Amino acid sequence: MKHILVFFVLLHLTFSSSVCKKEFEETVCENFNFSSDLLHSNDTNKLTIRNAQGSIIPENFAKLYQLTEMKITESTITSVKPGVLCSLPNLTSITISNNCQFPKITKDVFQGCQNIKRINLDGSNLQIENTAFIDALELQTLTLNDTIFPSRLAGLDSMKSLTIQHSNCTIIEKDAFTNLKNLKFLDLQYNKIQTIAVGSFEQLSQLKVLNLADNELDLTWDEFNGLKSLKVLFLERNNFRKVNVSKLVASVPNLERIFFSYNQLEPESRKQIEEILPKLNVTFIYGFSEINQ
């Protein structure tokens, strides 16, 4: 009877401490408190940390020499020591998502991230400092979902793709995208954007795709000045009812495809769209939706 009791206690301790297991090409570690001797596998390329808690310190990742992708999810993180997330020489992708608690994303969190190519931040009102990614000199793709959108993003000269969805953003300021001179894809769907300052997109001379669907826009049609390379524009499910086609085509001379919500447009605007855009080899695509209130 005593042997059975001892076996039960040992079994309980094993499952209540850190559990790391290989799932295909990924290592998953869950249900643990961070300490210096927990994460030590030197043959791991992809790591998911789930349901962990505590402060992240350099010793946590000191032996993960081969790690290229890391995800921290469903955890309670009290603090992150400066530079610890980017202390790994081969790390190129970081995802921080669905955590109960995570410190404000400042430049200290991504300090030394010269090799990072992809950052995905997804969390309930996760706060992000304007200069948070200033060290990410090679960053190509940034996704911000359900975060508190910073007024502008410093650095990011190398970035090609930016997605910001489900944020608190209602206004796009003129200097919001000043540094994103190489951006090709910008997705701002599912926000509450009402106003875009004229000139906001003037620095985005390389942008090919712009998604503004599912917002609350009432456009003047001067907002798209400077988008000389834009080819695809999504505008479904917004608040505008009129389209100034002349201003649109003047601002976006290389447009190839545009999306509207049919029943949100006044008949005169639909007439302009259907008469003018085909002559310019622009494909317009109508979707149907209820008019935003």
CSV table of C-alpha atoms in Angstrom, one decimal:
chain,number,residue,atom,x,y,z
A,1,MET,CA,0.0,0.0,0.0
A,2,LYS,CA,2.9,2.4,0.8
A,3,HIS,CA,4.6,1.6,-2.6
A,4,ILE,CA,1.3,2.4,-4.4
A,5,LEU,CA,1.0,5.8,-2.5
A,6,VAL,CA,4.6,6.7,-3.3
A,7,PHE,CA,4.1,5.9,-7.0
A,8,PHE,CA,0.9,8.1,-7.1
A,9,VAL,CA,2.8,11.0,-5.5
A,10,LEU,CA,5.7,10.8,-8.0
A,11,LEU,CA,3.2,10.5,-10.9
A,12,HIS,CA,1.4,13.7,-9.7
A,13,LEU,CA,4.6,15.6,-9.4
A,14,THR,CA,5.6,14.6,-12.9
A,15,PHE,CA,2.4,15.9,-14.5
A,16,SER,CA,2.2,19.1,-12.4
A,17,SER,CA,5.7,20.3,-13.4
A,18,SER,CA,7.1,21.3,-16.8
A,19,VAL,CA,6.0,19.0,-19.6
A,20,CYS,CA,7.9,19.2,-22.9
A,21,LYS,CA,7.1,16.8,-25.6
A,22,LYS,CA,7.7,16.6,-29.4
A,23,GLU,CA,4.7,17.0,-31.6
A,24,PHE,CA,5.9,16.3,-35.2
A,25,GLU,CA,8.6,19.0,-35.8
A,26,GLU,CA,7.5,21.1,-32.8
A,27,THR,CA,8.3,21.0,-29.1
A,28,VAL,CA,5.5,22.0,-26.8
A,29,CYS,CA,6.2,22.9,-23.2
A,30,GLU,CA,3.2,23.6,-20.9
A,31,ASN,CA,2.1,24.0,-17.3
A,32,PHE,CA,5.3,25.3,-15.7
A,33,ASN,CA,6.9,28.2,-13.9
A,34,PHE,CA,10.0,29.7,-15.6
A,35,SER,CA,13.3,28.8,-14.0
A,36,SER,CA,16.9,28.6,-15.3
A,37,ASP,CA,16.9,24.8,-16.0
A,38,LEU,CA,13.5,24.2,-17.7
A,39,LEU,CA,14.1,24.7,-21.5
A,40,HIS,CA,17.3,23.0,-22.4
A,41,SER,CA,16.8,21.0,-25.6
A,42,ASN,CA,19.5,22.0,-28.1
A,43,ASP,CA,17.8,20.1,-31.1
A,44,THR,CA,14.5,22.1,-31.0
A,45,ASN,CA,13.7,24.2,-34.1
A,46,LYS,CA,10.1,25.1,-33.2
A,47,LEU,CA,8.9,25.7,-29.6
A,48,THR,CA,5.5,26.5,-28.2
A,49,ILE,CA,5.2,27.6,-24.6
A,50,ARG,CA,1.7,27.2,-23.2
A,51,ASN,CA,0.2,27.9,-19.8
A,52,ALA,CA,3.4,29.0,-18.3
A,53,GLN,CA,3.9,31.8,-15.7
A,54,GLY,CA,6.6,34.0,-14.2
A,55,SER,CA,9.4,36.2,-15.4
A,56,ILE,CA,11.4,35.3,-18.6
A,57,ILE,CA,15.1,35.5,-18.0
A,58,PRO,CA,18.1,34.8,-20.4
A,59,GLU,CA,18.8,31.4,-18.7
A,60,ASN,CA,15.4,30.1,-19.9
A,61,PHE,CA,16.6,29.9,-23.5
A,62,ALA,CA,20.4,29.7,-23.1
A,63,LYS,CA,20.7,26.2,-24.6
A,64,LEU,CA,18.1,26.5,-27.4
A,65,TYR,CA,20.8,27.0,-30.1
A,66,GLN,CA,18.8,25.6,-33.0
A,67,LEU,CA,15.5,27.4,-32.3
A,68,THR,CA,14.1,29.3,-35.3
A,69,GLU,CA,10.4,29.7,-34.3
A,70,MET,CA,8.9,30.4,-30.8
A,71,LYS,CA,5.3,30.9,-29.7
A,72,ILE,CA,4.2,32.0,-26.2
A,73,THR,CA,0.5,31.5,-25.6
A,74,GLU,CA,-2.2,31.2,-22.9
A,75,SER,CA,0.4,32.2,-20.3
A,76,THR,CA,0.8,34.7,-17.5
A,77,ILE,CA,4.1,36.5,-18.0
A,78,THR,CA,5.1,39.1,-15.3
A,79,SER,CA,8.2,40.5,-16.9
A,80,VAL,CA,10.7,39.9,-19.8
A,81,LYS,CA,14.3,40.8,-19.3
A,82,PRO,CA,15.7,43.1,-22.1
A,83,GLY,CA,16.9,41.2,-25.1
A,84,VAL,CA,16.0,37.7,-23.9
A,85,LEU,CA,13.6,36.9,-26.7
A,86,CYS,CA,16.2,37.7,-29.4
A,87,SER,CA,19.2,36.2,-27.7
A,88,LEU,CA,19.0,33.1,-29.8
A,89,PRO,CA,21.2,33.3,-32.9
A,90,ASN,CA,18.9,31.4,-35.3
A,91,LEU,CA,15.5,32.8,-34.1
A,92,THR,CA,13.5,34.3,-37.0
A,93,SER,CA,9.9,34.2,-35.9
A,94,ILE,CA,8.1,35.1,-32.6
A,95,THR,CA,4.4,34.8,-31.8
A,96,ILE,CA,2.9,36.2,-28.6
A,97,SER,CA,-0.8,35.3,-28.4
A,98,ASN,CA,-3.8,34.9,-26.2
A,99,ASN,CA,-1.9,35.4,-22.9
A,100,CYS,CA,-3.7,36.2,-19.7
A,101,GLN,CA,-1.0,38.8,-18.9
A,102,PHE,CA,2.0,40.1,-20.8
A,103,PRO,CA,4.1,43.2,-20.2
A,104,LYS,CA,3.8,46.3,-22.4
A,105,ILE,CA,5.8,45.7,-25.6
A,106,THR,CA,8.7,48.2,-25.5
A,107,LYS,CA,12.0,48.3,-27.4
A,108,ASP,CA,13.5,46.3,-24.5
A,109,VAL,CA,11.3,43.3,-25.3
A,110,PHE,CA,12.7,43.0,-28.8
A,111,GLN,CA,16.2,44.4,-28.0
A,112,GLY,CA,18.8,42.9,-30.3
A,113,CYS,CA,16.3,41.4,-32.7
A,114,GLN,CA,18.5,42.0,-35.8
A,115,ASN,CA,17.6,38.5,-37.3
A,116,ILE,CA,13.9,38.4,-36.7
A,117,LYS,CA,11.8,38.2,-39.9
A,118,ARG,CA,8.3,37.7,-38.5
A,119,ILE,CA,6.5,39.0,-35.4
A,120,ASN,CA,2.9,38.1,-34.5
A,121,LEU,CA,1.3,39.8,-31.5
A,122,ASP,CA,-2.2,38.7,-30.7
A,123,GLY,CA,-3.6,39.6,-27.3
A,124,SER,CA,-6.4,41.3,-25.3
A,125,ASN,CA,-5.4,45.0,-25.5
A,126,LEU,CA,-1.7,44.3,-25.6
A,127,GLN,CA,0.1,47.6,-25.4
A,128,ILE,CA,2.8,48.5,-27.9
A,129,GLU,CA,5.3,51.3,-27.7
A,130,ASN,CA,6.0,53.3,-30.9
A,131,THR,CA,9.7,52.3,-30.8
A,132,ALA,CA,9.0,48.6,-29.9
A,133,PHE,CA,10.5,47.2,-33.2
A,134,ILE,CA,13.3,49.7,-33.7
A,135,ASP,CA,16.0,46.9,-33.3
A,136,ALA,CA,14.2,44.6,-35.8
A,137,LEU,CA,16.2,45.7,-38.7
A,138,GLU,CA,15.3,42.6,-40.9
A,139,LEU,CA,11.6,42.4,-40.0
A,140,GLN,CA,9.6,41.4,-43.0
A,141,THR,CA,6.1,40.6,-41.6
A,142,LEU,CA,4.3,42.2,-38.6
A,143,THR,CA,0.8,41.2,-37.4
A,144,LEU,CA,-1.0,43.0,-34.6
A,145,ASN,CA,-4.3,41.6,-33.7
A,146,ASP,CA,-6.5,42.8,-30.8
A,147,THR,CA,-3.8,45.1,-29.6
A,148,ILE,CA,-3.7,48.8,-28.7
A,149,PHE,CA,-2.5,50.4,-31.9
A,150,PRO,CA,0.5,52.8,-31.5
A,151,SER,CA,0.1,56.2,-33.2
A,152,ARG,CA,3.1,55.5,-35.4
A,153,LEU,CA,5.7,52.8,-35.8
A,154,ALA,CA,9.4,53.7,-35.7
A,155,GLY,CA,12.0,51.9,-37.8
A,156,LEU,CA,10.7,49.0,-40.0
A,157,ASP,CA,12.4,50.2,-43.2
A,158,SER,CA,12.7,46.5,-44.3
A,159,MET,CA,9.1,45.5,-43.7
A,160,LYS,CA,7.0,44.1,-46.6
A,161,SER,CA,3.7,43.1,-44.9
A,162,LEU,CA,1.8,44.8,-42.0
A,163,THR,CA,-1.6,43.5,-40.6
A,164,ILE,CA,-3.5,45.4,-37.9
A,165,GLN,CA,-6.9,44.0,-37.0
A,166,HIS,CA,-9.4,44.3,-34.2
A,167,SER,CA,-7.5,47.3,-32.7
A,168,ASN,CA,-8.7,50.5,-30.9
A,169,CYS,CA,-7.8,52.5,-34.0
A,170,THR,CA,-10.4,55.1,-35.2
A,171,ILE,CA,-8.1,57.6,-36.9
A,172,ILE,CA,-5.1,57.1,-39.2
A,173,GLU,CA,-2.7,60.0,-38.6
A,174,LYS,CA,-0.7,61.5,-41.4
A,175,ASP,CA,2.7,60.2,-40.1
A,176,ALA,CA,1.4,56.7,-39.1
A,177,PHE,CA,3.2,54.9,-41.9
A,178,THR,CA,6.1,57.3,-42.5
A,179,ASN,CA,8.9,54.8,-42.3
A,180,LEU,CA,7.3,51.9,-44.2
A,181,LYS,CA,8.8,52.8,-47.6
A,182,ASN,CA,9.1,49.2,-48.7
A,183,LEU,CA,5.7,48.0,-47.6
A,184,LYS,CA,3.8,46.0,-50.2
A,185,PHE,CA,0.8,44.7,-48.2
A,186,LEU,CA,-1.2,46.6,-45.7
A,187,ASP,CA,-4.3,45.0,-44.0
A,188,LEU,CA,-6.4,47.2,-41.8
A,189,GLN,CA,-9.6,45.2,-41.9
A,190,TYR,CA,-11.9,44.7,-38.9
A,191,ASN,CA,-11.0,48.0,-37.1
A,192,LYS,CA,-13.1,51.1,-36.3
A,193,ILE,CA,-11.4,53.5,-38.6
A,194,GLN,CA,-13.5,56.6,-39.3
A,195,THR,CA,-11.0,59.0,-40.6
A,196,ILE,CA,-7.8,58.8,-42.7
A,197,ALA,CA,-5.7,62.0,-42.7
A,198,VAL,CA,-4.9,63.2,-46.2
A,199,GLY,CA,-1.3,62.2,-47.0
A,200,SER,CA,-1.3,59.2,-44.7
A,201,PHE,CA,-0.3,56.9,-47.6
A,202,GLU,CA,2.1,59.2,-49.5
A,203,GLN,CA,5.2,57.4,-48.2
A,204,LEU,CA,3.9,54.0,-49.3
A,205,SER,CA,5.1,54.2,-52.9
A,206,GLN,CA,5.6,50.4,-53.1
A,207,LEU,CA,2.3,49.3,-51.7
A,208,LYS,CA,0.4,46.8,-53.9
A,209,VAL,CA,-2.5,45.7,-51.7
A,210,LEU,CA,-4.6,47.8,-49.2
A,211,ASN,CA,-7.4,46.3,-47.2
A,212,LEU,CA,-9.7,48.8,-45.5
A,213,ALA,CA,-12.8,46.6,-45.4
A,214,ASP,CA,-15.0,46.4,-42.3
A,215,ASN,CA,-14.3,49.8,-40.9
A,216,GLU,CA,-16.4,52.9,-40.4
A,217,LEU,CA,-15.0,55.1,-43.2
A,218,ASP,CA,-16.8,58.1,-44.8
A,219,LEU,CA,-14.3,59.0,-47.5
A,220,THR,CA,-13.5,62.3,-49.2
A,221,TRP,CA,-11.5,60.3,-51.8
A,222,ASP,CA,-8.4,62.5,-51.3
A,223,GLU,CA,-7.1,59.9,-48.8
A,224,PHE,CA,-5.4,57.7,-51.4
A,225,ASN,CA,-2.9,60.3,-52.7
A,226,GLY,CA,0.5,58.8,-53.3
A,227,LEU,CA,-0.5,55.2,-53.9
A,228,LYS,CA,1.2,55.1,-57.3
A,229,SER,CA,1.9,51.3,-57.2
A,230,LEU,CA,-1.4,50.1,-55.6
A,231,LYS,CA,-3.1,47.3,-57.6
A,232,VAL,CA,-5.8,46.0,-55.2
A,233,LEU,CA,-8.1,48.0,-52.9
A,234,PHE,CA,-10.7,46.5,-50.5
A,235,LEU,CA,-13.4,48.9,-49.3
A,236,GLU,CA,-16.4,46.7,-48.5
A,237,ARG,CA,-18.6,47.3,-45.5
A,238,ASN,CA,-17.8,50.9,-44.6
A,239,ASN,CA,-20.0,54.0,-44.1
A,240,PHE,CA,-19.5,55.9,-47.4
A,241,ARG,CA,-22.3,55.9,-49.9
A,242,LYS,CA,-20.7,58.1,-52.6
A,243,VAL,CA,-17.6,57.4,-54.7
A,244,ASN,CA,-15.6,60.1,-56.5
A,245,VAL,CA,-14.3,57.9,-59.3
A,246,SER,CA,-12.2,60.7,-60.9
A,247,LYS,CA,-10.3,61.4,-57.6
A,248,LEU,CA,-9.8,57.7,-57.0
A,249,VAL,CA,-8.3,56.9,-60.4
A,250,ALA,CA,-6.1,60.0,-60.2
A,251,SER,CA,-4.7,59.0,-56.9
A,252,VAL,CA,-4.3,55.3,-57.8
A,253,PRO,CA,-3.3,55.2,-61.4
A,254,ASN,CA,-2.2,51.6,-61.5
A,255,LEU,CA,-5.3,50.1,-59.8
A,256,GLU,CA,-6.3,46.8,-61.3
A,257,ARG,CA,-9.1,45.6,-58.9
A,258,ILE,CA,-11.4,47.2,-56.3
A,259,PHE,CA,-14.0,45.8,-54.0
A,260,PHE,CA,-17.2,47.6,-52.9
A,261,SER,CA,-20.4,46.7,-51.1
A,262,TYR,CA,-23.1,47.1,-53.8
A,263,ASN,CA,-26.1,48.1,-51.6
A,264,GLN,CA,-24.1,50.7,-49.6
A,265,LEU,CA,-23.6,52.8,-52.8
A,266,GLU,CA,-25.9,55.4,-54.2
A,267,PRO,CA,-27.1,54.7,-57.7
A,268,GLU,CA,-25.1,57.6,-59.2
A,269,SER,CA,-21.9,56.2,-57.8
A,270,ARG,CA,-22.6,52.8,-59.1
A,271,LYS,CA,-23.2,54.3,-62.5
A,272,GLN,CA,-19.8,56.1,-62.4
A,273,ILE,CA,-18.1,52.9,-61.3
A,274,GLU,CA,-19.7,50.8,-64.1
A,275,GLU,CA,-19.0,53.3,-66.8
A,276,ILE,CA,-15.5,54.6,-66.0
A,277,LEU,CA,-13.6,51.8,-64.4
A,278,PRO,CA,-13.9,49.2,-67.2
A,279,LYS,CA,-12.5,51.8,-69.7
A,280,LEU,CA,-9.4,52.0,-67.5
A,281,ASN,CA,-9.1,48.2,-67.3
A,282,VAL,CA,-10.0,48.2,-63.6
A,283,THR,CA,-12.1,45.3,-62.4
A,284,PHE,CA,-14.7,46.2,-59.8
A,285,ILE,CA,-16.2,43.6,-57.6
A,286,TYR,CA,-19.5,44.1,-55.7
A,287,GLY,CA,-20.3,42.3,-52.5
A,288,PHE,CA,-23.5,42.7,-50.5
A,289,SER,CA,-23.8,43.8,-46.9
A,290,GLU,CA,-26.0,45.7,-44.6
A,291,ILE,CA,-25.2,49.4,-44.4
A,292,ASN,CA,-23.2,50.2,-41.2
A,293,GLN,CA,-25.2,52.3,-38.7
